[in-house]
PDB file of C-alpha atoms in Angstrom:
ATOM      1  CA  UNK A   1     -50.811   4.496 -31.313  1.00  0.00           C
ATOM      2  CA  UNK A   2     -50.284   4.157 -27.826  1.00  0.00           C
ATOM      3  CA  UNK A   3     -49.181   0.355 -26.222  1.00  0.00           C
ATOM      4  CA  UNK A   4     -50.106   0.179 -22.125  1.00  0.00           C
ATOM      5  CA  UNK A   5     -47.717  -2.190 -20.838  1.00  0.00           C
ATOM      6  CA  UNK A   6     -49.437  -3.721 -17.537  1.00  0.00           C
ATOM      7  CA  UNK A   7     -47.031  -5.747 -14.810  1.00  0.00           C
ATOM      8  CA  UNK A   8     -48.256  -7.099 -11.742  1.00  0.00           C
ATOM      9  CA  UNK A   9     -45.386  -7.278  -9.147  1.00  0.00           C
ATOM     10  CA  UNK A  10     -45.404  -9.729  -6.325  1.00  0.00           C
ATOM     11  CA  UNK A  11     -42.274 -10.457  -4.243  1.00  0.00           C
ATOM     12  CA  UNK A  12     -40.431  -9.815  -7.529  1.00  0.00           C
ATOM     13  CA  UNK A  13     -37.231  -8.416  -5.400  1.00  0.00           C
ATOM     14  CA  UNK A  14     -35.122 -10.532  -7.210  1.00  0.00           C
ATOM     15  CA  UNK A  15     -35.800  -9.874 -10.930  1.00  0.00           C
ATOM     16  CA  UNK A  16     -38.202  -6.564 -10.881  1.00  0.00           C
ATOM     17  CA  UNK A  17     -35.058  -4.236 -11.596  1.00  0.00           C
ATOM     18  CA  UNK A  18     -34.067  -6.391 -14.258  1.00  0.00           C
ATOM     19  CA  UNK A  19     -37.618  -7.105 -15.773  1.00  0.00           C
ATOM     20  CA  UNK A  20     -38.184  -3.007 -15.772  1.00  0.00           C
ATOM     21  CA  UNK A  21     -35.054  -1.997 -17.555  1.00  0.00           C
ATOM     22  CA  UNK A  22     -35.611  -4.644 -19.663  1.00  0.00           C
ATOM     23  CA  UNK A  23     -38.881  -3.358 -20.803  1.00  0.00           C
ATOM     24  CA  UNK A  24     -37.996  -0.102 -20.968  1.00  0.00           C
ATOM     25  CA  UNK A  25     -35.134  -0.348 -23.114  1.00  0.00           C
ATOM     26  CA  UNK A  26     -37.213  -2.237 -25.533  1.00  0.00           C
ATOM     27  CA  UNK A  27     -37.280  -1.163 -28.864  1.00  0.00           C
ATOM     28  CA  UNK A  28     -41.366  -0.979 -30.364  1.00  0.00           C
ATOM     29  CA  UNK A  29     -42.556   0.296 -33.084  1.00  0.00           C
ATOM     30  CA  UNK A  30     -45.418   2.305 -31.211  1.00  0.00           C
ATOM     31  CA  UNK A  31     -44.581   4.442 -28.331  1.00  0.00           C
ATOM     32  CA  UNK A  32     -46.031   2.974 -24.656  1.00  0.00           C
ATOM     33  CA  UNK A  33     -46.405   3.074 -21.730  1.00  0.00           C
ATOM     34  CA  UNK A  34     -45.282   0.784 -18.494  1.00  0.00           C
ATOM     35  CA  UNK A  35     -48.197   0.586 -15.334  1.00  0.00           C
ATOM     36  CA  UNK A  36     -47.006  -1.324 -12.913  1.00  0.00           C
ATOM     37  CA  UNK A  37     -48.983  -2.663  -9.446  1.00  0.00           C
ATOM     38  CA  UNK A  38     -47.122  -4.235  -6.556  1.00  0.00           C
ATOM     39  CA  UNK A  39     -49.383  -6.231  -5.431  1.00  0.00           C
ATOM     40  CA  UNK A  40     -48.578  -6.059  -1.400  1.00  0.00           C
ATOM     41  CA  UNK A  41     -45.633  -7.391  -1.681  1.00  0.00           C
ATOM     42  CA  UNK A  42     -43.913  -8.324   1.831  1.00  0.00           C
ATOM     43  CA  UNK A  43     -40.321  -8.358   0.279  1.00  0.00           C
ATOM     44  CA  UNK A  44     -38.160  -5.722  -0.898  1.00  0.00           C
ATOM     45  CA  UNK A  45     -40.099  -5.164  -3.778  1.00  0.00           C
ATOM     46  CA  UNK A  46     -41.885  -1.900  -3.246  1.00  0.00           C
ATOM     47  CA  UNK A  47     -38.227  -0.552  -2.124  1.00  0.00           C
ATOM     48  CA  UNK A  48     -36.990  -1.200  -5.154  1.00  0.00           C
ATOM     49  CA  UNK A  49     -39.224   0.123  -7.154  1.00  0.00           C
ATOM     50  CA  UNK A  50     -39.318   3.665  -4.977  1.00  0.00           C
ATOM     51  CA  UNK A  51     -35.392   3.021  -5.192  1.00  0.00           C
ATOM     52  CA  UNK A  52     -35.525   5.703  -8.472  1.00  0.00           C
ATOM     53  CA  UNK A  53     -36.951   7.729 -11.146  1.00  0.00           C
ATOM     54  CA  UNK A  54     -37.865   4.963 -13.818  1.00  0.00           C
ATOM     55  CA  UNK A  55     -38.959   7.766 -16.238  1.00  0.00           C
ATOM     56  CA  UNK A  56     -41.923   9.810 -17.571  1.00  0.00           C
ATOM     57  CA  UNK A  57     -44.069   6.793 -19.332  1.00  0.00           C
ATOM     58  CA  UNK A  58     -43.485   4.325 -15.909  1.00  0.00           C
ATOM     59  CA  UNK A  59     -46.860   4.729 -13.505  1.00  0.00           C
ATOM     60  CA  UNK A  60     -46.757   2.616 -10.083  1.00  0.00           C
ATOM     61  CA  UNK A  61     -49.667   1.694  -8.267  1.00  0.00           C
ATOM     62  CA  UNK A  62     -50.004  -0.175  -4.975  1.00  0.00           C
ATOM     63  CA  UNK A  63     -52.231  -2.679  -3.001  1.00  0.00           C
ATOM     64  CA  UNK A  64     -51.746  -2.271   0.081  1.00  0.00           C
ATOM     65  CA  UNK A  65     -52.418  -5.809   0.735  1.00  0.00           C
ATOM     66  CA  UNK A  66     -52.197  -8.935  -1.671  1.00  0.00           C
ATOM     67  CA  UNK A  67     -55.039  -9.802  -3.603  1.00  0.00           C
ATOM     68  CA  UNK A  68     -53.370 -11.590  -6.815  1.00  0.00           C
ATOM     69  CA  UNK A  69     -52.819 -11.568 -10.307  1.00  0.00           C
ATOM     70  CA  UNK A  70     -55.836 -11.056 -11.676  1.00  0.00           C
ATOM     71  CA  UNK A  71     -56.974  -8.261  -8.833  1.00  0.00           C
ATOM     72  CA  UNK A  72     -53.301  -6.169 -10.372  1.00  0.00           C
ATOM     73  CA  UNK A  73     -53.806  -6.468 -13.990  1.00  0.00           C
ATOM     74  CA  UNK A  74     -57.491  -5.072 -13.268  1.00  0.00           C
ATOM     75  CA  UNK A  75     -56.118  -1.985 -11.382  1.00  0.00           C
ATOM     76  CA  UNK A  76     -54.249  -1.208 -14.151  1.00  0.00           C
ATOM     77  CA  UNK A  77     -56.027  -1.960 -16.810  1.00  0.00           C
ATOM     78  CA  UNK A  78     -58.199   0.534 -15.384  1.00  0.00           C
ATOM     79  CA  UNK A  79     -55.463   3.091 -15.400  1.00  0.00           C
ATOM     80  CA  UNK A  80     -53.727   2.314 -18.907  1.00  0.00           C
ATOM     81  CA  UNK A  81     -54.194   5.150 -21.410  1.00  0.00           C
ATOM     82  CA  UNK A  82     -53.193   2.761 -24.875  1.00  0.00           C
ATOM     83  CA  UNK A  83     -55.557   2.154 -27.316  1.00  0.00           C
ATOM     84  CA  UNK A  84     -54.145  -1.277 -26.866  1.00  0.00           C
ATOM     85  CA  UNK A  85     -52.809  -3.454 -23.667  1.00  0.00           C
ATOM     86  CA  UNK A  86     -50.660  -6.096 -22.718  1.00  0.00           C
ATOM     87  CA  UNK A  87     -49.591  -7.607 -19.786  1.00  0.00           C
ATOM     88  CA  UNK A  88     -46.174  -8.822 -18.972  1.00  0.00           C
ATOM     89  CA  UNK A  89     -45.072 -10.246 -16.108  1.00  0.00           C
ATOM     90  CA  UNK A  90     -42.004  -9.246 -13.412  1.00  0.00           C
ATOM     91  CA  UNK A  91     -40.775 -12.896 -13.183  1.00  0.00           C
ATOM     92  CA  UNK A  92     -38.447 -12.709 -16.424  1.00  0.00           C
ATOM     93  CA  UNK A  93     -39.885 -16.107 -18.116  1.00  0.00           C
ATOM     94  CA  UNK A  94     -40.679 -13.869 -21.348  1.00  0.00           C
ATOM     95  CA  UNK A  95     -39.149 -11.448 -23.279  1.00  0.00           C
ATOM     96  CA  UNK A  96     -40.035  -8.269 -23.544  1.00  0.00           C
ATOM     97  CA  UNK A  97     -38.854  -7.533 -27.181  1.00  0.00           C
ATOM     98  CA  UNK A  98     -41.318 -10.190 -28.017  1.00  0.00           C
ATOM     99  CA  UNK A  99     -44.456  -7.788 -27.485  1.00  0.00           C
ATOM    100  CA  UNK A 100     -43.425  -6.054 -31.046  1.00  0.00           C
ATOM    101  CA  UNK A 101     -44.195  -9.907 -32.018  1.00  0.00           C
ATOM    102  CA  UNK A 102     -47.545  -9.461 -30.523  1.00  0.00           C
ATOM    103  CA  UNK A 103     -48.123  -6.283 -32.367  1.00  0.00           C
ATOM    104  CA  UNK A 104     -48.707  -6.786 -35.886  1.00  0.00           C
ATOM    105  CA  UNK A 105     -51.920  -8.201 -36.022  1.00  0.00           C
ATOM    106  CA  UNK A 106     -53.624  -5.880 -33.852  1.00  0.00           C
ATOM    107  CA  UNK A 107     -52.118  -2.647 -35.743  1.00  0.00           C
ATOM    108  CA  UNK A 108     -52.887  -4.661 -39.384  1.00  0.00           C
ATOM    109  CA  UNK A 109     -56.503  -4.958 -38.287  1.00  0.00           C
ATOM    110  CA  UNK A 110     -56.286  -9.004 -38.282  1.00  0.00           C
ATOM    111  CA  UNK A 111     -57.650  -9.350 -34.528  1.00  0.00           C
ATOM    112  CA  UNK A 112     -58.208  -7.537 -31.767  1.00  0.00           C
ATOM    113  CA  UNK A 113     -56.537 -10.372 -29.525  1.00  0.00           C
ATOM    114  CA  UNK A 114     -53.006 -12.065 -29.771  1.00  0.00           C
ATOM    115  CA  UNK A 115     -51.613 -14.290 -27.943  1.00  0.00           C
ATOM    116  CA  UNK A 116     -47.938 -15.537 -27.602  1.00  0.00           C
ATOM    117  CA  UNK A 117     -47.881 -19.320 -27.691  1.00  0.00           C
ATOM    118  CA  UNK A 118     -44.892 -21.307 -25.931  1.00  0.00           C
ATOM    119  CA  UNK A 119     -43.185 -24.248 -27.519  1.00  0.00           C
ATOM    120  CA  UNK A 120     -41.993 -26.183 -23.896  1.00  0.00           C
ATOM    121  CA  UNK A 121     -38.748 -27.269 -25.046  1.00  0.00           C
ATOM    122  CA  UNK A 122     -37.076 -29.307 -22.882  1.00  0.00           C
ATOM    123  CA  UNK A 123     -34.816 -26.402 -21.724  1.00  0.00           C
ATOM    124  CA  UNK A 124     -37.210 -23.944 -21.266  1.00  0.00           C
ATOM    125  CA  UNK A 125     -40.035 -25.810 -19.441  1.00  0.00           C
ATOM    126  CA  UNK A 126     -40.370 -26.016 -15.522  1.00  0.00           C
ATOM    127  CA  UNK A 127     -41.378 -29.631 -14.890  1.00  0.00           C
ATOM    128  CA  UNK A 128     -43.412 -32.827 -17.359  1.00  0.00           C
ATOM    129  CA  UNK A 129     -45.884 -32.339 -15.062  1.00  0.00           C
ATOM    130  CA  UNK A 130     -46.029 -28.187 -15.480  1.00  0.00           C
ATOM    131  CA  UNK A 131     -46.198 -28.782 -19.504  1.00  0.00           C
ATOM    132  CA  UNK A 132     -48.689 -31.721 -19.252  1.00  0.00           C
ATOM    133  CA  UNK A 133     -50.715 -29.726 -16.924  1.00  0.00           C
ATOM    134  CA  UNK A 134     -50.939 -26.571 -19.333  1.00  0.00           C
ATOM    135  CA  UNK A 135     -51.790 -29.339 -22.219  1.00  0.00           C
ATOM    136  CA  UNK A 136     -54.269 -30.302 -20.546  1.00  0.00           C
ATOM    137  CA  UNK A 137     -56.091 -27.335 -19.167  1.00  0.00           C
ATOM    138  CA  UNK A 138     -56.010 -25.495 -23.120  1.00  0.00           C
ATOM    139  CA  UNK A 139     -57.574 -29.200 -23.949  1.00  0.00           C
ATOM    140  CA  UNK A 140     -60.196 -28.442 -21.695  1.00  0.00           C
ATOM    141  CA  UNK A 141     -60.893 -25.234 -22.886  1.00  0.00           C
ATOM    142  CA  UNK A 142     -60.955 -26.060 -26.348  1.00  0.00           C
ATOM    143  CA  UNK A 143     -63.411 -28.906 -25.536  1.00  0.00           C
ATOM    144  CA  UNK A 144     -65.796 -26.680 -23.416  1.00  0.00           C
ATOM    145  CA  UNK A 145     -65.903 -23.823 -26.041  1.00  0.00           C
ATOM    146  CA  UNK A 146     -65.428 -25.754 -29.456  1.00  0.00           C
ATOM    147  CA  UNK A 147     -62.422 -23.473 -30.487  1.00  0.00           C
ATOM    148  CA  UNK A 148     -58.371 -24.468 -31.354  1.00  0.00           C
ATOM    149  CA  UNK A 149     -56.077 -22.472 -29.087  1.00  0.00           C
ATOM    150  CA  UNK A 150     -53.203 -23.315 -28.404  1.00  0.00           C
ATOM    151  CA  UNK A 151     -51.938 -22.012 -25.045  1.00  0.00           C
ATOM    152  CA  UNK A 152     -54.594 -20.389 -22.764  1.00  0.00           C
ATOM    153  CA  UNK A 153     -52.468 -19.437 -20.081  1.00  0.00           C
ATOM    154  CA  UNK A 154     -49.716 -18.295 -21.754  1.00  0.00           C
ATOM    155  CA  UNK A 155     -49.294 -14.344 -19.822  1.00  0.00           C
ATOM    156  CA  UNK A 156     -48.395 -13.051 -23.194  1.00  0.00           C
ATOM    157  CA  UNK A 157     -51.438 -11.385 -24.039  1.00  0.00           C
ATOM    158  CA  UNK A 158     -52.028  -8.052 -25.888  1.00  0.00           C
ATOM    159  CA  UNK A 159     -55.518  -6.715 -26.246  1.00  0.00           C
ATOM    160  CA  UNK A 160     -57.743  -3.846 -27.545  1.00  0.00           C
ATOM    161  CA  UNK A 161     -57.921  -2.153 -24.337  1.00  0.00           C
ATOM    162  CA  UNK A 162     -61.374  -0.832 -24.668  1.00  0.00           C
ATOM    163  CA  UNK A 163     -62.111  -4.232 -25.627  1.00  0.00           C
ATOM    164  CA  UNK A 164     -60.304  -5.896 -22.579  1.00  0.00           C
ATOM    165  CA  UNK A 165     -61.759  -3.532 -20.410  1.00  0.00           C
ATOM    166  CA  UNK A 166     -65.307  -5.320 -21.432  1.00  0.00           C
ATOM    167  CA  UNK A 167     -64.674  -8.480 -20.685  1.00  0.00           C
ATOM    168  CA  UNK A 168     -66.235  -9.581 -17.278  1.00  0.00           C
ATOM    169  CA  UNK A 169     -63.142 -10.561 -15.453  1.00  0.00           C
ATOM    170  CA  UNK A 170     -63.467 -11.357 -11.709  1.00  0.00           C
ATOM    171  CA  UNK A 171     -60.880 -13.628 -11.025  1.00  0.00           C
ATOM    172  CA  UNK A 172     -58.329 -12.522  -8.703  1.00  0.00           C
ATOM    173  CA  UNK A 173     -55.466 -14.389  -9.244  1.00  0.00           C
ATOM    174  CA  UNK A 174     -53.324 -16.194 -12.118  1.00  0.00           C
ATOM    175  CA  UNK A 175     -56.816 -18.173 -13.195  1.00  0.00           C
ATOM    176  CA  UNK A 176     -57.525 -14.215 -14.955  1.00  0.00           C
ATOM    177  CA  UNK A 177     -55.538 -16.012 -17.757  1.00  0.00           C
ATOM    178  CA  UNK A 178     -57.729 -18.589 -18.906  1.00  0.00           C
ATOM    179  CA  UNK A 179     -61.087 -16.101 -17.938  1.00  0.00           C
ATOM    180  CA  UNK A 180     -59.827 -13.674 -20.575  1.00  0.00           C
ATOM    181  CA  UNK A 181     -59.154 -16.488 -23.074  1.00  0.00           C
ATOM    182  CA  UNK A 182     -62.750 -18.221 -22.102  1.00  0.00           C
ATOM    183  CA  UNK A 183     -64.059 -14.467 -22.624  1.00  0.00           C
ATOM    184  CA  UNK A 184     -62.946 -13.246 -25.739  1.00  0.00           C
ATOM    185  CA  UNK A 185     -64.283 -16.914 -26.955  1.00  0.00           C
ATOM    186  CA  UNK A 186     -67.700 -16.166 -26.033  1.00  0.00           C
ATOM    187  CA  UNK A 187     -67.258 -12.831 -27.860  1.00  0.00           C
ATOM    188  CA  UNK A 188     -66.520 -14.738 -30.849  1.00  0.00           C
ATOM    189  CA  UNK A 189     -62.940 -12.734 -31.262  1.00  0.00           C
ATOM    190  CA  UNK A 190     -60.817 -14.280 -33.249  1.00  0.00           C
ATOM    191  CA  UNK A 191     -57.623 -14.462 -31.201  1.00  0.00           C
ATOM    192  CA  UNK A 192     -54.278 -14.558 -33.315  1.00  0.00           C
ATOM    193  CA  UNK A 193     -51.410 -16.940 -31.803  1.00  0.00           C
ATOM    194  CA  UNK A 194     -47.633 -16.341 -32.709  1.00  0.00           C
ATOM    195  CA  UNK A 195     -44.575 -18.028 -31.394  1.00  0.00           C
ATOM    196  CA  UNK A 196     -42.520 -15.987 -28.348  1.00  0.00           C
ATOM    197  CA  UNK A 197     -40.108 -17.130 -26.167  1.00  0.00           C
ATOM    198  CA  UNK A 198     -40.173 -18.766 -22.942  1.00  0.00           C
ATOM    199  CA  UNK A 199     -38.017 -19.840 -19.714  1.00  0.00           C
ATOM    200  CA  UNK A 200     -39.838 -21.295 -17.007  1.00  0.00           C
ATOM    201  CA  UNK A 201     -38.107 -20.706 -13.196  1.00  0.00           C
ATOM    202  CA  UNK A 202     -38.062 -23.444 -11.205  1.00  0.00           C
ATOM    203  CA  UNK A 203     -40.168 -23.063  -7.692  1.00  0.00           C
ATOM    204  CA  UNK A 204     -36.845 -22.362  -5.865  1.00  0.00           C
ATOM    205  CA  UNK A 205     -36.191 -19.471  -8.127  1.00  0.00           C
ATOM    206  CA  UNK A 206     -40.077 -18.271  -7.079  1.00  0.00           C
ATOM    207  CA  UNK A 207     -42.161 -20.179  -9.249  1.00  0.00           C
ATOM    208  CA  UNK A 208     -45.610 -19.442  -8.116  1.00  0.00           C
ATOM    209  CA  UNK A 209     -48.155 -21.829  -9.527  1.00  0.00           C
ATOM    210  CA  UNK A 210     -48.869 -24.876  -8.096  1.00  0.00           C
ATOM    211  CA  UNK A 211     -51.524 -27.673  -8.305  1.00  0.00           C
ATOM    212  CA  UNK A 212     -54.165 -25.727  -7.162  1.00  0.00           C
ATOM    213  CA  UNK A 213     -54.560 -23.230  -9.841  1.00  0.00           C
ATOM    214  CA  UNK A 214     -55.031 -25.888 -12.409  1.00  0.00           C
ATOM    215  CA  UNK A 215     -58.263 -26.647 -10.529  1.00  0.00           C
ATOM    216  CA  UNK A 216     -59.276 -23.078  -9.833  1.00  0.00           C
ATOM    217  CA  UNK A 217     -58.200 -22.833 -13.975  1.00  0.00           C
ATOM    218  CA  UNK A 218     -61.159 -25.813 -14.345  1.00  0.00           C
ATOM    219  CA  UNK A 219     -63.294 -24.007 -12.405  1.00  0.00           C
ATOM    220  CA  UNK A 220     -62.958 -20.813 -14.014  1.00  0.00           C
ATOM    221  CA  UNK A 221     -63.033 -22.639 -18.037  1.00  0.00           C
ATOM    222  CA  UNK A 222     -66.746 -23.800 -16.409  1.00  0.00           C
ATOM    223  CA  UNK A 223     -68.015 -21.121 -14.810  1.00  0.00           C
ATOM    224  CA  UNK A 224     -67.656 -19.193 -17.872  1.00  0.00           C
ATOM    225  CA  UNK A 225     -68.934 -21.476 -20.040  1.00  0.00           C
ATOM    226  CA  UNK A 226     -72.445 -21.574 -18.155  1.00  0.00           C
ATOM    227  CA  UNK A 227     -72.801 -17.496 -17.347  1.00  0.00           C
ATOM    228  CA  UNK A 228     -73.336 -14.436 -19.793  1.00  0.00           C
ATOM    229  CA  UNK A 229     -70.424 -12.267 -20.844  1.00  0.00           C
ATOM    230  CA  UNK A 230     -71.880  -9.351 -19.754  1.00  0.00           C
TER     231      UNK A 230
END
């Protein structure tokens, strides 16, 4: 069994370094691989990651302009070679050594979706209104589809790829979260939920969502709801 580990970079020159090593000196008990897309990224991100040789199972892919989240974990989903794929992020607010946590139920056969669900303690949340506002977006979602989940935009999510890569995903930023929850709902998949952990940056540290995308996260729960999956 093959894992495809999929970061999108964007003006990650702080942490990227740090979030790569990290992940590759990860102990799993599959082998995998790491495809990573800087997503135009106007910092000193794509120096840093020409900066070496990160190893035979690292792949880097570029845009040569930004077009978001959800436009990077596409490009390389398309290029991931696992028979299963998650994505993890280059901001350092998970751990990497929690995807083995993620594991288990897809190699058992239990689901072909699982999910790693925050708990927002006090010291590892960004802001009341950050939590509240992820409360109230997976209470939205599990209103509009008639399901219990428990953090839709957690950005610990491992997936069947050949099942992820059927999913109708359009959106091209970090609303691709909630889309591939809303998704894999409408495909009836059962999607398994176990505890990982979690340190939210604040925005000065380069915190990236804002207001906005809990309204373009609204928009996306609805627009799914009301088209086909296919």
């Amino acid at each position: 069994m093959l894992l495809s580990i999929l970061m999108p970079v964007y003006n990650e020159e702080a942490r990227v370094e740090q979030a790569i090593t990290e992940v590759l000196e990860t102990e799993l008990p599959v082998d995998f691989e790491l495809i990573i897309v800087n997503d135009g990224s106007t910092d000193r991100t794509r120096e840093i990651l020409h900066s070496r040789d990160w190893g035979a199972n690292v792949r880097l892919y570029e845009h040569v302009i930004n077009q978001g989240k959800g436009a990077a974990v596409r490009t390389a989903l398309g290029y991931a070679s696992g028979e299963m794929s998650a994505i993890f992020d280059a901001d350092l607010e998970y751990d990497p050594s929690d995807l083995a946590v993620l594991l288990p139920p897809l190699l058992e056969g239990r689901a072909n979706a699982c999910f790693g669900v925050r708990a927002f303690d006090g010291y590892s949340s960004h802001s009341f209104l950050f939590v509240m506002g992820n409360r109230g977006v997976t209470l939205a979602c599990n209103i509009i589809f008639n399901v219990y989940v428990r953090d839709i935009m957690t950005c610990h999510k491992m997936i069947r790829t050949e099942l992820f890569r059927s999913l109708p995903l359009r959106e091209p930023g970090f609303a691709i979260e909630p889309e591939i929850t809303a998704r894999l709902v409408q495909r009836r998949e059962r999607i398994y939920e176990v505890p990982v952990h979690y340190r939210a940056r604040a925005t000065e540290e380069g915190k990236k969502l804002t207001a906005f995308d809990g309204v373009r996260v609204l928009r996306t729960l609805l627009r799914c709801r009301f088209t086909p999956t296919a």
